[in-house]
Short mmCIF file of C-alpha atoms (C1' of nucleotides) in Angstrom, two decimals:
data_model
loop_
_atom_site.label_atom_id
_atom_site.label_comp_id
_atom_site.label_asym_id
_atom_site.label_seq_id
_atom_site.Cartn_x
_atom_site.Cartn_y
_atom_site.Cartn_z
CA UNK A 229 34.62 -38.25 -34.17
CA UNK A 230 31.87 -40.62 -35.88
CA UNK A 231 28.39 -39.45 -37.45
CA UNK A 232 25.68 -41.16 -37.84
CA UNK A 233 22.12 -40.55 -39.81
CA UNK A 234 19.72 -43.01 -39.16
CA UNK A 235 16.11 -43.68 -38.62
CA UNK A 236 16.37 -44.08 -34.39
CA UNK A 237 14.47 -44.18 -31.55
CA UNK A 238 16.05 -43.15 -27.79
CA UNK A 239 15.51 -43.83 -24.29
CA UNK A 240 17.20 -42.27 -21.90
CA UNK A 241 16.88 -42.88 -18.14
CA UNK A 242 18.57 -41.22 -15.77
CA UNK A 243 17.58 -38.34 -13.89
CA UNK A 244 14.36 -38.64 -15.81
CA UNK A 245 13.22 -41.00 -17.91
CA UNK A 246 12.44 -39.19 -21.57
CA UNK A 247 11.84 -41.02 -24.62
CA UNK A 248 12.24 -39.95 -29.16
CA UNK A 249 9.77 -41.27 -30.84
CA UNK A 250 11.73 -43.59 -34.29
CA UNK A 251 12.75 -40.75 -37.00
CA UNK A 252 15.51 -40.28 -38.85
CA UNK A 253 17.75 -38.13 -36.48
CA UNK A 254 21.75 -37.57 -36.29
CA UNK A 255 23.85 -39.01 -33.70
CA UNK A 256 27.05 -37.95 -33.83
CA UNK A 257 29.73 -39.75 -31.19
CA UNK A 258 32.74 -38.26 -29.60
CA UNK A 259 35.93 -39.04 -29.28
CA UNK A 260 35.21 -39.23 -25.25
CA UNK A 261 32.52 -41.30 -26.17
CA UNK A 262 30.42 -38.74 -25.18
CA UNK A 263 26.80 -39.02 -27.61
CA UNK A 264 24.91 -36.59 -29.16
CA UNK A 265 21.21 -36.95 -30.64
CA UNK A 266 20.14 -33.67 -32.95
CA UNK A 267 17.26 -33.08 -35.08
CA UNK A 268 16.79 -30.70 -37.60
CA UNK A 269 15.86 -27.68 -35.74
CA UNK A 270 16.18 -26.56 -32.15
CA UNK A 271 18.82 -24.29 -30.99
CA UNK A 272 22.30 -25.91 -29.96
CA UNK A 273 21.16 -28.06 -27.46
CA UNK A 274 20.65 -31.78 -28.49
CA UNK A 275 17.70 -33.76 -28.18
CA UNK A 276 19.23 -36.39 -25.90
CA UNK A 277 22.40 -36.78 -25.03
CA UNK A 278 24.78 -38.67 -22.65
CA UNK A 279 27.80 -36.76 -21.26
CA UNK A 280 31.36 -38.14 -20.60
CA UNK A 281 32.93 -40.15 -19.59
CA UNK A 282 30.70 -42.67 -20.46
CA UNK A 283 30.94 -46.11 -22.72
CA UNK A 284 28.65 -47.04 -26.09
CA UNK A 285 28.63 -50.57 -26.37
CA UNK A 286 27.07 -52.02 -30.37
CA UNK A 287 24.79 -54.63 -30.18
CA UNK A 288 22.28 -56.37 -32.21
CA UNK A 289 19.08 -56.65 -31.05
CA UNK A 290 16.77 -60.37 -31.72
CA UNK A 291 14.62 -59.16 -34.88
CA UNK A 292 18.30 -57.94 -36.40
CA UNK A 293 18.28 -54.38 -35.08
CA UNK A 294 21.69 -52.35 -34.70
CA UNK A 295 21.52 -51.55 -31.13
CA UNK A 296 23.34 -48.84 -28.98
CA UNK A 297 23.57 -48.63 -24.88
CA UNK A 298 25.29 -45.70 -23.80
CA UNK A 299 26.39 -45.98 -20.16
CA UNK A 300 27.62 -43.40 -18.53
CA UNK A 301 30.18 -44.47 -16.25
CA UNK A 302 29.11 -42.42 -12.81
CA UNK A 303 31.75 -43.10 -9.87
CA UNK A 304 29.69 -44.61 -6.81
CA UNK A 305 26.47 -42.46 -6.44
CA UNK A 306 24.02 -43.36 -7.06
CA UNK A 307 22.26 -45.89 -10.18
CA UNK A 308 24.69 -45.21 -13.87
CA UNK A 309 22.43 -43.59 -16.34
CA UNK A 310 21.52 -45.47 -19.72
CA UNK A 311 20.62 -44.01 -23.43
CA UNK A 312 19.51 -46.31 -25.18
CA UNK A 313 19.47 -46.17 -29.85
CA UNK A 314 18.31 -48.67 -31.78
CA UNK A 315 18.61 -48.24 -35.28
CA UNK A 316 16.40 -49.32 -37.99
CA UNK A 317 17.71 -47.85 -41.25
CA UNK A 318 21.13 -45.94 -40.95
CA UNK A 319 21.46 -43.17 -43.96
CA UNK A 320 25.29 -42.93 -43.53
CA UNK A 321 27.84 -43.41 -41.19
CA UNK A 322 31.68 -42.18 -41.35
CA UNK A 323 34.05 -41.53 -38.78
CA UNK A 324 36.37 -38.23 -38.87
CA UNK A 325 39.84 -37.57 -37.49
CA UNK A 326 39.74 -33.83 -36.23
CA UNK A 327 42.50 -34.15 -33.59
CA UNK A 328 42.71 -31.64 -30.37
CA UNK A 329 40.81 -28.94 -30.47
CA UNK A 330 42.98 -25.22 -29.67
CA UNK A 331 39.95 -24.23 -27.82
CA UNK A 332 37.93 -21.12 -27.61
CA UNK A 333 39.61 -17.79 -26.99
CA UNK A 334 37.21 -15.31 -25.26
CA UNK A 335 38.15 -11.62 -26.22
CA UNK A 336 37.39 -10.47 -22.95
CA UNK A 337 34.98 -8.26 -22.48
CA UNK A 338 37.14 -6.02 -20.19
CA UNK A 339 39.04 -5.53 -23.23
CA UNK A 340 36.92 -4.45 -25.57
CA UNK A 341 34.50 -1.98 -23.31
CA UNK A 342 37.97 -0.30 -22.66
CA UNK A 343 37.72 -0.19 -26.41
CA UNK A 344 34.52 1.46 -27.03
CA UNK A 345 35.06 3.24 -24.42
CA UNK A 346 38.30 5.13 -26.04
CA UNK A 347 36.50 5.37 -28.61
CA UNK A 348 33.38 7.70 -27.12
CA UNK A 349 34.40 8.39 -24.05
CA UNK A 350 31.79 11.17 -23.70
CA UNK A 351 29.65 7.90 -23.11
CA UNK A 352 30.98 8.07 -19.59
CA UNK A 353 30.15 11.75 -19.33
CA UNK A 354 29.13 15.38 -21.36
CA UNK A 355 32.50 16.25 -22.28
CA UNK A 356 34.77 13.79 -21.73
CA UNK A 357 37.39 13.42 -23.86
CA UNK A 358 40.47 10.73 -24.08
CA UNK A 359 43.98 11.40 -23.12
CA UNK A 360 45.27 8.61 -23.50
CA UNK A 361 44.77 4.48 -22.96
CA UNK A 362 46.76 2.85 -19.99
CA UNK A 363 47.38 5.38 -18.78
CA UNK A 364 50.88 3.89 -16.00
CA UNK A 365 50.99 4.60 -12.74
CA UNK A 366 53.78 3.39 -10.72
CA UNK A 367 51.70 0.61 -10.02
CA UNK A 368 49.63 -0.02 -13.07
CA UNK A 369 48.43 1.70 -15.67
CA UNK A 370 44.63 3.31 -15.50
CA UNK A 371 42.20 2.14 -18.05
CA UNK A 372 41.42 5.33 -19.80
CA UNK A 373 42.81 9.09 -19.21
CA UNK A 374 40.52 11.58 -20.19
CA UNK A 375 39.43 15.40 -19.86
CA UNK A 376 36.78 16.99 -18.98
CA UNK A 377 35.40 20.14 -20.28
CA UNK A 378 37.11 22.53 -17.78
CA UNK A 379 40.16 20.86 -18.32
CA UNK A 380 40.26 18.69 -14.75
CA UNK A 381 41.94 14.86 -15.11
CA UNK A 382 39.36 12.20 -14.89
CA UNK A 383 41.10 8.62 -14.04
CA UNK A 384 38.71 5.96 -15.65
CA UNK A 385 38.81 2.39 -13.98
CA UNK A 386 36.55 -0.39 -16.23
CA UNK A 387 35.52 -3.46 -15.41
CA UNK A 388 32.76 -6.19 -16.92
CA UNK A 389 31.69 -6.30 -13.01
CA UNK A 390 32.07 -3.94 -10.08
CA UNK A 391 33.09 -5.24 -7.17
CA UNK A 392 34.57 -3.80 -4.73
CA UNK A 393 38.16 -4.54 -5.08
CA UNK A 394 38.12 -2.45 -8.85
CA UNK A 395 36.92 0.79 -6.49
CA UNK A 396 40.37 -0.25 -4.42
CA UNK A 397 41.93 -0.66 -7.16
CA UNK A 398 40.99 2.71 -8.37
CA UNK A 399 41.43 4.92 -4.98
CA UNK A 400 45.40 3.72 -4.70
CA UNK A 401 45.82 5.13 -8.61
CA UNK A 402 43.87 8.12 -7.74
CA UNK A 403 45.78 8.40 -4.73
CA UNK A 404 49.36 8.26 -7.18
CA UNK A 405 47.76 10.41 -9.43
CA UNK A 406 47.19 13.22 -7.38
CA UNK A 407 50.52 13.76 -6.36
CA UNK A 408 51.32 14.95 -10.09
CA UNK A 409 51.38 18.53 -10.31
CA UNK A 410 50.97 18.43 -14.06
CA UNK A 411 47.57 15.91 -13.94
CA UNK A 412 46.36 18.28 -10.87
CA UNK A 413 47.38 21.66 -12.28
CA UNK A 414 42.79 22.37 -13.08
CA UNK A 415 42.14 20.51 -9.97
CA UNK A 416 41.94 16.80 -7.99
CA UNK A 417 41.98 13.90 -10.42
CA UNK A 418 39.14 12.71 -9.88
CA UNK A 419 37.71 9.29 -10.27
CA UNK A 420 34.87 7.19 -12.48
CA UNK A 421 34.25 3.62 -11.88
CA UNK A 422 32.74 2.17 -15.31
CA UNK A 423 31.94 -1.40 -15.65
CA UNK A 424 28.75 -3.18 -17.18
CA UNK A 425 26.92 -4.27 -13.86
CA UNK A 426 28.21 -2.63 -9.88
CA UNK A 427 27.42 -4.11 -6.94
CA UNK A 428 25.59 -2.54 -4.21
CA UNK A 429 28.72 -2.85 -2.18
CA UNK A 430 31.16 -1.20 -4.63
CA UNK A 431 28.83 1.60 -5.17
CA UNK A 432 28.53 2.36 -1.52
CA UNK A 433 32.53 2.13 -1.42
CA UNK A 434 32.60 4.12 -4.40
CA UNK A 435 30.41 7.06 -3.07
CA UNK A 436 31.71 7.38 -0.16
CA UNK A 437 35.05 7.94 -1.87
CA UNK A 438 33.49 9.94 -4.73
CA UNK A 439 34.13 8.27 -6.85
CA UNK A 440 31.64 8.31 -9.74
CA UNK A 441 29.71 5.02 -10.96
CA UNK A 442 29.15 4.69 -14.25
CA UNK A 443 27.01 1.82 -15.80
CA UNK A 444 27.71 1.18 -19.46
CA UNK A 445 25.46 -0.53 -21.98
CA UNK A 446 27.76 -2.64 -23.79
CA UNK A 447 24.82 -2.99 -26.53
CA UNK A 448 24.09 0.25 -26.88
CA UNK A 449 27.97 1.34 -27.66
CA UNK A 450 28.03 -2.01 -30.11
CA UNK A 451 25.44 -0.56 -32.15
CA UNK A 452 28.18 3.03 -32.35
CA UNK A 453 30.14 1.22 -34.71
CA UNK A 454 30.10 -0.65 -37.47
CA UNK A 455 28.66 -4.46 -37.14
CA UNK A 456 30.82 -5.97 -39.47
CA UNK A 457 34.07 -3.67 -38.22
CA UNK A 458 33.78 -5.69 -35.58
CA UNK A 459 34.98 -8.67 -36.65
CA UNK A 460 38.55 -9.55 -35.65
CA UNK B 206 20.31 -31.11 -42.36
CA UNK B 207 23.89 -30.12 -43.88
CA UNK B 208 27.19 -31.58 -42.23
CA UNK B 209 30.25 -30.57 -43.68
CA UNK B 210 33.66 -31.85 -41.51
CA UNK B 211 36.56 -29.16 -42.83
CA UNK B 212 39.83 -27.83 -41.48
CA UNK B 213 38.48 -24.40 -40.62
CA UNK B 214 38.43 -21.46 -38.88
CA UNK B 215 35.67 -18.87 -36.38
CA UNK B 216 35.14 -15.32 -35.42
CA UNK B 217 31.86 -14.26 -33.39
CA UNK B 218 30.78 -10.82 -32.79
CA UNK B 219 28.08 -10.90 -31.26
CA UNK B 220 27.53 -10.68 -26.70
CA UNK B 221 31.10 -10.94 -27.02
CA UNK B 222 33.60 -11.64 -29.26
CA UNK B 223 35.01 -15.49 -29.52
CA UNK B 224 37.66 -16.87 -31.72
CA UNK B 225 38.30 -19.92 -33.16
CA UNK B 226 41.92 -20.61 -34.73
CA UNK B 227 42.06 -23.35 -37.96
CA UNK B 228 41.27 -26.60 -36.47
CA UNK B 229 39.99 -29.64 -37.67
CA UNK B 230 35.95 -29.43 -36.94
CA UNK B 231 31.89 -30.57 -37.92
CA UNK B 232 30.01 -27.73 -38.87
CA UNK B 233 26.18 -28.68 -38.80
CA UNK B 234 23.44 -25.89 -40.18
CA UNK B 235 19.91 -27.17 -39.03
CA UNK B 236 17.26 -26.39 -42.13
CA UNK B 237 16.58 -23.69 -39.87
CA UNK B 238 19.73 -21.77 -40.85
CA UNK B 239 20.78 -22.09 -37.28
CA UNK B 240 24.77 -23.17 -37.42
CA UNK B 241 26.84 -25.38 -34.54
CA UNK B 242 30.29 -25.43 -34.67
CA UNK B 243 31.73 -28.93 -32.77
CA UNK B 244 34.92 -30.17 -31.62
CA UNK B 245 35.38 -33.83 -30.90
CA UNK B 246 35.46 -33.53 -27.00
CA UNK B 247 33.36 -31.17 -24.78
CA UNK B 248 30.25 -31.60 -23.85
CA UNK B 249 27.18 -31.46 -26.04
CA UNK B 250 27.30 -27.82 -26.20
CA UNK B 251 29.46 -26.48 -29.09
CA UNK B 252 32.28 -24.78 -29.19
CA UNK B 253 30.44 -22.02 -30.89
CA UNK B 254 27.10 -21.94 -32.82
CA UNK B 255 24.64 -19.05 -34.16
CA UNK B 256 20.97 -19.04 -33.17
CA UNK B 257 17.63 -19.45 -35.63
CA UNK B 258 16.73 -17.44 -36.89
CA UNK B 259 19.50 -16.71 -39.07
CA UNK B 260 20.65 -16.84 -42.66
CA UNK B 261 23.91 -18.33 -43.69
CA UNK B 262 25.63 -16.19 -47.27
CA UNK B 263 28.21 -18.73 -48.42
CA UNK B 264 31.56 -16.78 -50.75
CA UNK B 265 35.10 -16.95 -51.76
CA UNK B 266 37.79 -15.04 -49.72
CA UNK B 267 40.34 -13.19 -52.35
CA UNK B 268 43.09 -16.35 -51.73
CA UNK B 269 40.03 -18.58 -52.74
CA UNK B 270 39.13 -20.56 -49.84
CA UNK B 271 35.36 -20.72 -48.81
CA UNK B 272 34.11 -18.34 -46.42
CA UNK B 273 30.19 -18.43 -44.43
CA UNK B 274 28.91 -15.11 -42.79
CA UNK B 275 25.91 -16.55 -40.88
CA UNK B 276 24.05 -13.73 -39.62
CA UNK B 277 20.95 -12.95 -37.20
CA UNK B 278 18.15 -11.81 -38.19
CA UNK B 279 17.75 -10.24 -34.68
CA UNK B 280 14.89 -7.69 -34.99
CA UNK B 281 15.51 -4.20 -33.77
CA UNK B 282 17.21 -4.63 -30.84
CA UNK B 283 20.50 -4.26 -30.89
CA UNK B 284 23.49 -5.08 -33.71
CA UNK B 285 23.01 -8.15 -35.32
CA UNK B 286 25.65 -11.76 -34.54
CA UNK B 287 27.95 -12.12 -37.22
CA UNK B 288 29.70 -15.59 -37.45
CA UNK B 289 32.36 -15.83 -39.77
CA UNK B 290 33.27 -19.06 -40.89
CA UNK B 291 36.65 -19.44 -42.77
CA UNK B 292 37.58 -23.13 -44.37
CA UNK B 293 40.67 -23.92 -45.27
CA UNK B 294 39.91 -27.48 -46.27
CA UNK B 295 36.41 -29.51 -46.96
CA UNK B 296 36.90 -33.37 -45.46
CA UNK B 297 33.86 -34.22 -45.96
CA UNK B 298 30.20 -32.27 -46.93
CA UNK B 299 26.52 -34.44 -47.16
CA UNK B 300 23.21 -33.18 -46.85
CA UNK B 301 20.66 -34.82 -44.88
CA UNK B 302 16.69 -34.66 -45.22
CA UNK B 303 15.79 -35.58 -41.52
CA UNK B 304 12.08 -34.54 -42.23
CA UNK B 305 10.13 -33.13 -39.07
CA UNK B 306 11.66 -34.57 -35.27
CA UNK B 307 8.27 -35.97 -33.24
CA UNK B 308 9.99 -34.40 -30.28
CA UNK B 309 10.71 -35.39 -27.06
CA UNK B 310 8.66 -37.33 -24.69
CA UNK B 311 9.66 -36.91 -21.10
CA UNK B 312 8.13 -39.02 -19.46
CA UNK B 313 7.28 -37.04 -16.30
CA UNK B 314 9.08 -37.91 -13.04
CA UNK B 315 5.62 -37.96 -11.74
CA UNK B 316 5.11 -41.21 -13.16
CA UNK B 317 8.45 -42.78 -12.75
CA UNK B 318 7.76 -41.76 -8.44
CA UNK B 319 4.93 -43.24 -8.84
CA UNK B 320 6.13 -46.69 -9.31
CA UNK B 321 8.62 -46.65 -7.61
CA UNK B 322 6.70 -45.79 -5.21
CA UNK B 323 4.39 -47.87 -5.58
CA UNK B 324 6.90 -51.16 -6.13
CA UNK B 325 9.47 -49.34 -2.46
CA UNK B 326 6.04 -48.28 -0.41
CA UNK B 327 8.34 -48.61 3.10
CA UNK B 328 10.06 -46.12 2.24
CA UNK B 329 7.65 -43.59 2.64
CA UNK B 330 6.97 -44.99 6.20
CA UNK B 331 7.87 -48.32 7.79
CA UNK B 332 5.12 -51.54 7.85
CA UNK B 333 3.67 -49.44 4.98
CA UNK B 334 2.15 -52.03 1.99
CA UNK B 335 0.30 -51.34 -1.43
CA UNK B 336 -3.51 -51.81 -1.47
CA UNK B 337 -3.57 -50.62 -5.03
CA UNK B 338 -2.61 -47.57 -7.45
CA UNK B 339 -4.18 -44.79 -8.54
CA UNK B 340 -7.20 -45.98 -6.58
CA UNK B 341 -10.32 -44.47 -7.41
CA UNK B 342 -12.54 -41.70 -6.54
CA UNK B 343 -15.63 -39.98 -7.09
CA UNK B 344 -12.91 -36.90 -7.65
CA UNK B 345 -10.14 -38.87 -9.99
CA UNK B 346 -7.88 -41.62 -8.95
CA UNK B 347 -4.77 -41.26 -5.88
CA UNK B 348 -1.85 -41.57 -6.39
CA UNK B 349 -0.89 -44.47 -3.73
CA UNK B 350 -3.42 -46.59 -1.67
CA UNK B 351 -1.79 -47.85 1.09
CA UNK B 352 -1.95 -50.15 4.34
CA UNK B 353 0.25 -49.33 7.41
CA UNK B 354 1.69 -52.00 10.58
CA UNK B 355 -1.38 -50.78 12.28
CA UNK B 356 -4.05 -51.69 9.21
CA UNK B 357 -4.82 -48.14 9.03
CA UNK B 358 -5.31 -47.32 5.83
CA UNK B 359 -2.83 -44.16 3.81
CA UNK B 360 -3.29 -41.95 0.52
CA UNK B 361 -0.31 -41.21 -1.40
CA UNK B 362 0.23 -37.79 -3.01
CA UNK B 363 3.13 -37.82 -5.37
CA UNK B 364 4.34 -34.98 -7.29
CA UNK B 365 7.58 -33.95 -8.18
CA UNK B 366 7.46 -30.48 -7.00
CA UNK B 367 5.58 -30.36 -3.77
CA UNK B 368 3.57 -27.23 -3.45
CA UNK B 369 0.04 -25.89 -2.02
CA UNK B 370 -2.27 -27.07 -4.81
CA UNK B 371 -1.12 -30.24 -4.37
CA UNK B 372 -1.81 -30.63 -1.12
CA UNK B 373 -5.62 -29.47 -1.63
CA UNK B 374 -5.81 -32.36 -3.87
CA UNK B 375 -4.72 -34.54 -1.47
CA UNK B 376 -7.48 -33.04 1.00
CA UNK B 377 -9.84 -33.02 -0.89
CA UNK B 378 -9.00 -37.12 -1.88
CA UNK B 379 -9.07 -38.02 1.80
CA UNK B 380 -12.17 -35.98 2.97
CA UNK B 381 -13.80 -38.43 0.63
CA UNK B 382 -12.02 -41.92 1.55
CA UNK B 383 -12.70 -40.76 4.61
CA UNK B 384 -16.81 -41.61 4.02
CA UNK B 385 -15.99 -44.90 3.36
CA UNK B 386 -16.30 -47.15 6.09
CA UNK B 387 -14.84 -49.83 4.87
CA UNK B 388 -11.60 -47.73 4.50
CA UNK B 389 -11.98 -46.26 8.33
CA UNK B 390 -13.55 -49.04 10.10
CA UNK B 391 -9.33 -49.58 11.52
CA UNK B 392 -8.98 -45.75 11.69
CA UNK B 393 -9.22 -42.23 10.10
CA UNK B 394 -7.46 -42.54 6.16
CA UNK B 395 -4.18 -40.58 6.63
CA UNK B 396 -2.61 -38.53 3.75
CA UNK B 397 1.13 -38.42 2.93
CA UNK B 398 2.27 -35.84 0.58
CA UNK B 399 5.24 -37.63 -1.42
CA UNK B 400 7.92 -34.99 -3.48
CA UNK B 401 11.30 -34.94 -4.03
CA UNK B 402 10.83 -31.43 -2.57
CA UNK B 403 8.27 -30.00 -0.57
CA UNK B 404 7.93 -26.01 -0.95
CA UNK B 405 7.81 -24.31 2.67
CA UNK B 406 4.29 -23.60 2.04
CA UNK B 407 2.87 -26.41 1.06
CA UNK B 408 5.18 -28.31 4.46
CA UNK B 409 2.66 -25.48 6.53
CA UNK B 410 -0.21 -26.51 5.17
CA UNK B 411 0.30 -29.71 4.83
CA UNK B 412 1.23 -30.31 8.53
CA UNK B 413 -1.96 -27.91 9.65
CA UNK B 414 -3.91 -30.23 7.72
CA UNK B 415 -2.54 -32.90 9.79
CA UNK B 416 -1.14 -35.09 6.64
CA UNK B 417 2.48 -35.83 6.60
CA UNK B 418 5.00 -35.06 3.96
CA UNK B 419 7.62 -37.07 2.45
CA UNK B 420 10.74 -35.80 0.47
CA UNK B 421 11.35 -38.46 -1.43
CA UNK B 422 15.58 -39.60 -2.88
CA UNK B 423 14.84 -40.29 -6.14
CA UNK B 424 18.45 -41.22 -6.97
CA UNK B 425 17.68 -43.58 -3.96
CA UNK B 426 14.93 -46.03 -5.13
CA UNK B 427 16.22 -45.81 -8.79
CA UNK B 428 19.17 -47.33 -6.93
CA UNK B 429 16.63 -49.76 -5.90
CA UNK B 430 16.05 -51.33 -9.18
CA UNK B 431 18.23 -52.64 -12.14
CA UNK B 432 19.19 -50.02 -13.65
CA UNK B 433 19.05 -51.94 -17.48
CA UNK B 434 14.90 -52.88 -16.64
CA UNK B 435 14.29 -49.22 -16.26
CA UNK B 436 14.20 -48.73 -19.60
CA UNK B 437 10.98 -48.64 -21.07
"C1'" DC C 1221 39.03 -27.84 -2.74
"C1'" DT C 1222 34.29 -26.69 -2.04
"C1'" DA C 1223 30.85 -23.19 -2.92
"C1'" DT C 1224 28.90 -19.41 -5.63
"C1'" DT C 1225 27.87 -17.25 -10.00
"C1'" DC C 1226 27.37 -16.61 -14.67
"C1'" DA C 1227 25.79 -17.97 -19.84
"C1'" DT C 1228 25.72 -15.61 -26.92
"C1'" DT C 1229 22.62 -20.12 -21.40
"C1'" DT C 1230 17.95 -22.75 -23.47
"C1'" DC C 1231 13.75 -24.04 -22.56
"C1'" DG C 1232 8.65 -24.12 -20.06
"C1'" DT C 1233 5.12 -22.03 -17.78
"C1'" DG C 1234 1.86 -18.61 -16.80
"C1'" DC C 1235 -0.31 -14.65 -16.77
"C1'" DG D 1365 3.67 -11.86 -26.03
"C1'" DC D 1366 5.69 -11.14 -22.12
"C1'" DA D 1367 7.80 -12.20 -17.26
"C1'" DC D 1368 10.15 -15.75 -14.28
"C1'" DG D 1369 11.81 -19.81 -12.90
"C1'" DA D 1370 14.24 -24.22 -13.83
"C1'" DA D 1371 18.02 -26.74 -15.85
"C1'" DG D 1372 19.64 -34.31 -17.60
"C1'" DT D 1373 21.79 -27.60 -16.95
"C1'" DG D 1374 27.57 -26.50 -17.38
"C1'" DA D 1375 31.72 -23.55 -17.28
"C1'" DA D 1376 34.25 -20.00 -15.01
"C1'" DT D 1377 35.63 -17.62 -10.52
"C1'" DA D 1378 35.89 -16.44 -6.10
"C1'" DG D 1379 36.56 -17.78 -1.00
#
DNA sequence: CTATTCATTTCGTGC
DNA sequence: GCACGAAGTGAATAG
């Protein structure tokens, strides 16, 4: 990774034409040749950039200014994109060996939702209390097993996006759970299908099978915990 | 703008939870407080970031490591986002005054399309030749004035996206142009509505008024020129 | 493999 | 100021 701070002018020709007047900016050249032109504001998006794979050719103009010509190696289809950077004054130029990044771990929303709902089962329905998370069945664990105010068992399936297969899954669980006399002592085990967003098809299928759908407000749930506690 | 190259670990909690294991990365802190965590690959998108407005608090952990806590000043709605960066080893740390950026100039596709079509009028219709660009009328210039193989005049209106108002515009031009005996000597001036993409409504209106619609292949047109010539 | 959907989307535009 | 659509969208997921 090469980092250059310089007064520069940028011209891009590709899907569109764009021009950046002469000003001081940060230029980031990544190991794959991709180039990012950042200013001191805006969002994470650079003012201009060139996506990999591409190649940077460093040259000098007639009047002695440094010029970078970045060309994308677009394979075949259409003319190649070009990014031309004219460097008037270089304030800083450094090279850094970063190595290969292990990459981002997204601690899935589904898992996090399960934790939050396990802490606040009543948000799925008044009077609900948690029996246990990952309640085992012969075909896999049910996300949450709860009990309602009447002592009836409630199996909860949690998804980020509720689709048909999630309803099918919960249906299979319910089928098995309802064979257990211990769970059905106070009445049949009923199901709750909880998700941030439930697709209409899934809602229809669930309703048809007597499964209750609950749309979960992730933000509101998170708000019940102290934000600083949520790190790690 | 502050640039830091450091071995670091990043934890984010906001709309989702995410974690970046310890590795060497580039940290960019912009003047508005926004923070970007970049690795040496991927696209222009950082591995993780915090959008402005936000605040960076630098602290030290129990074991003497530098810790940055970036918090968004999300006004009211929901819990604030937090980005925690633990710095194990700092390779470089520099501050740069970039000033205010004049910003990106998108030299509209429309203008570029006009230049390209002026160079290749036959791509709008066989036998078409250019009379002149920006052909003047009392209510403004027509993008292109052409002549077809029969010597008839053809007025061309160019848009990036063809919508109803563009058709209206061309209609007004045609109305005026058809009062000019010089232009109508070989027959009435006809219109061509050219755009990268033409909305169905605009297509219906144009057809109704006897205006021909041409969907322009921007990439193909650009390919007719030498890509290196297209800068500036 | 392609096609569709999602995004910590960001960014502009019209109302 | 807010709702809606486009993006040089890119990335993940379904089919």
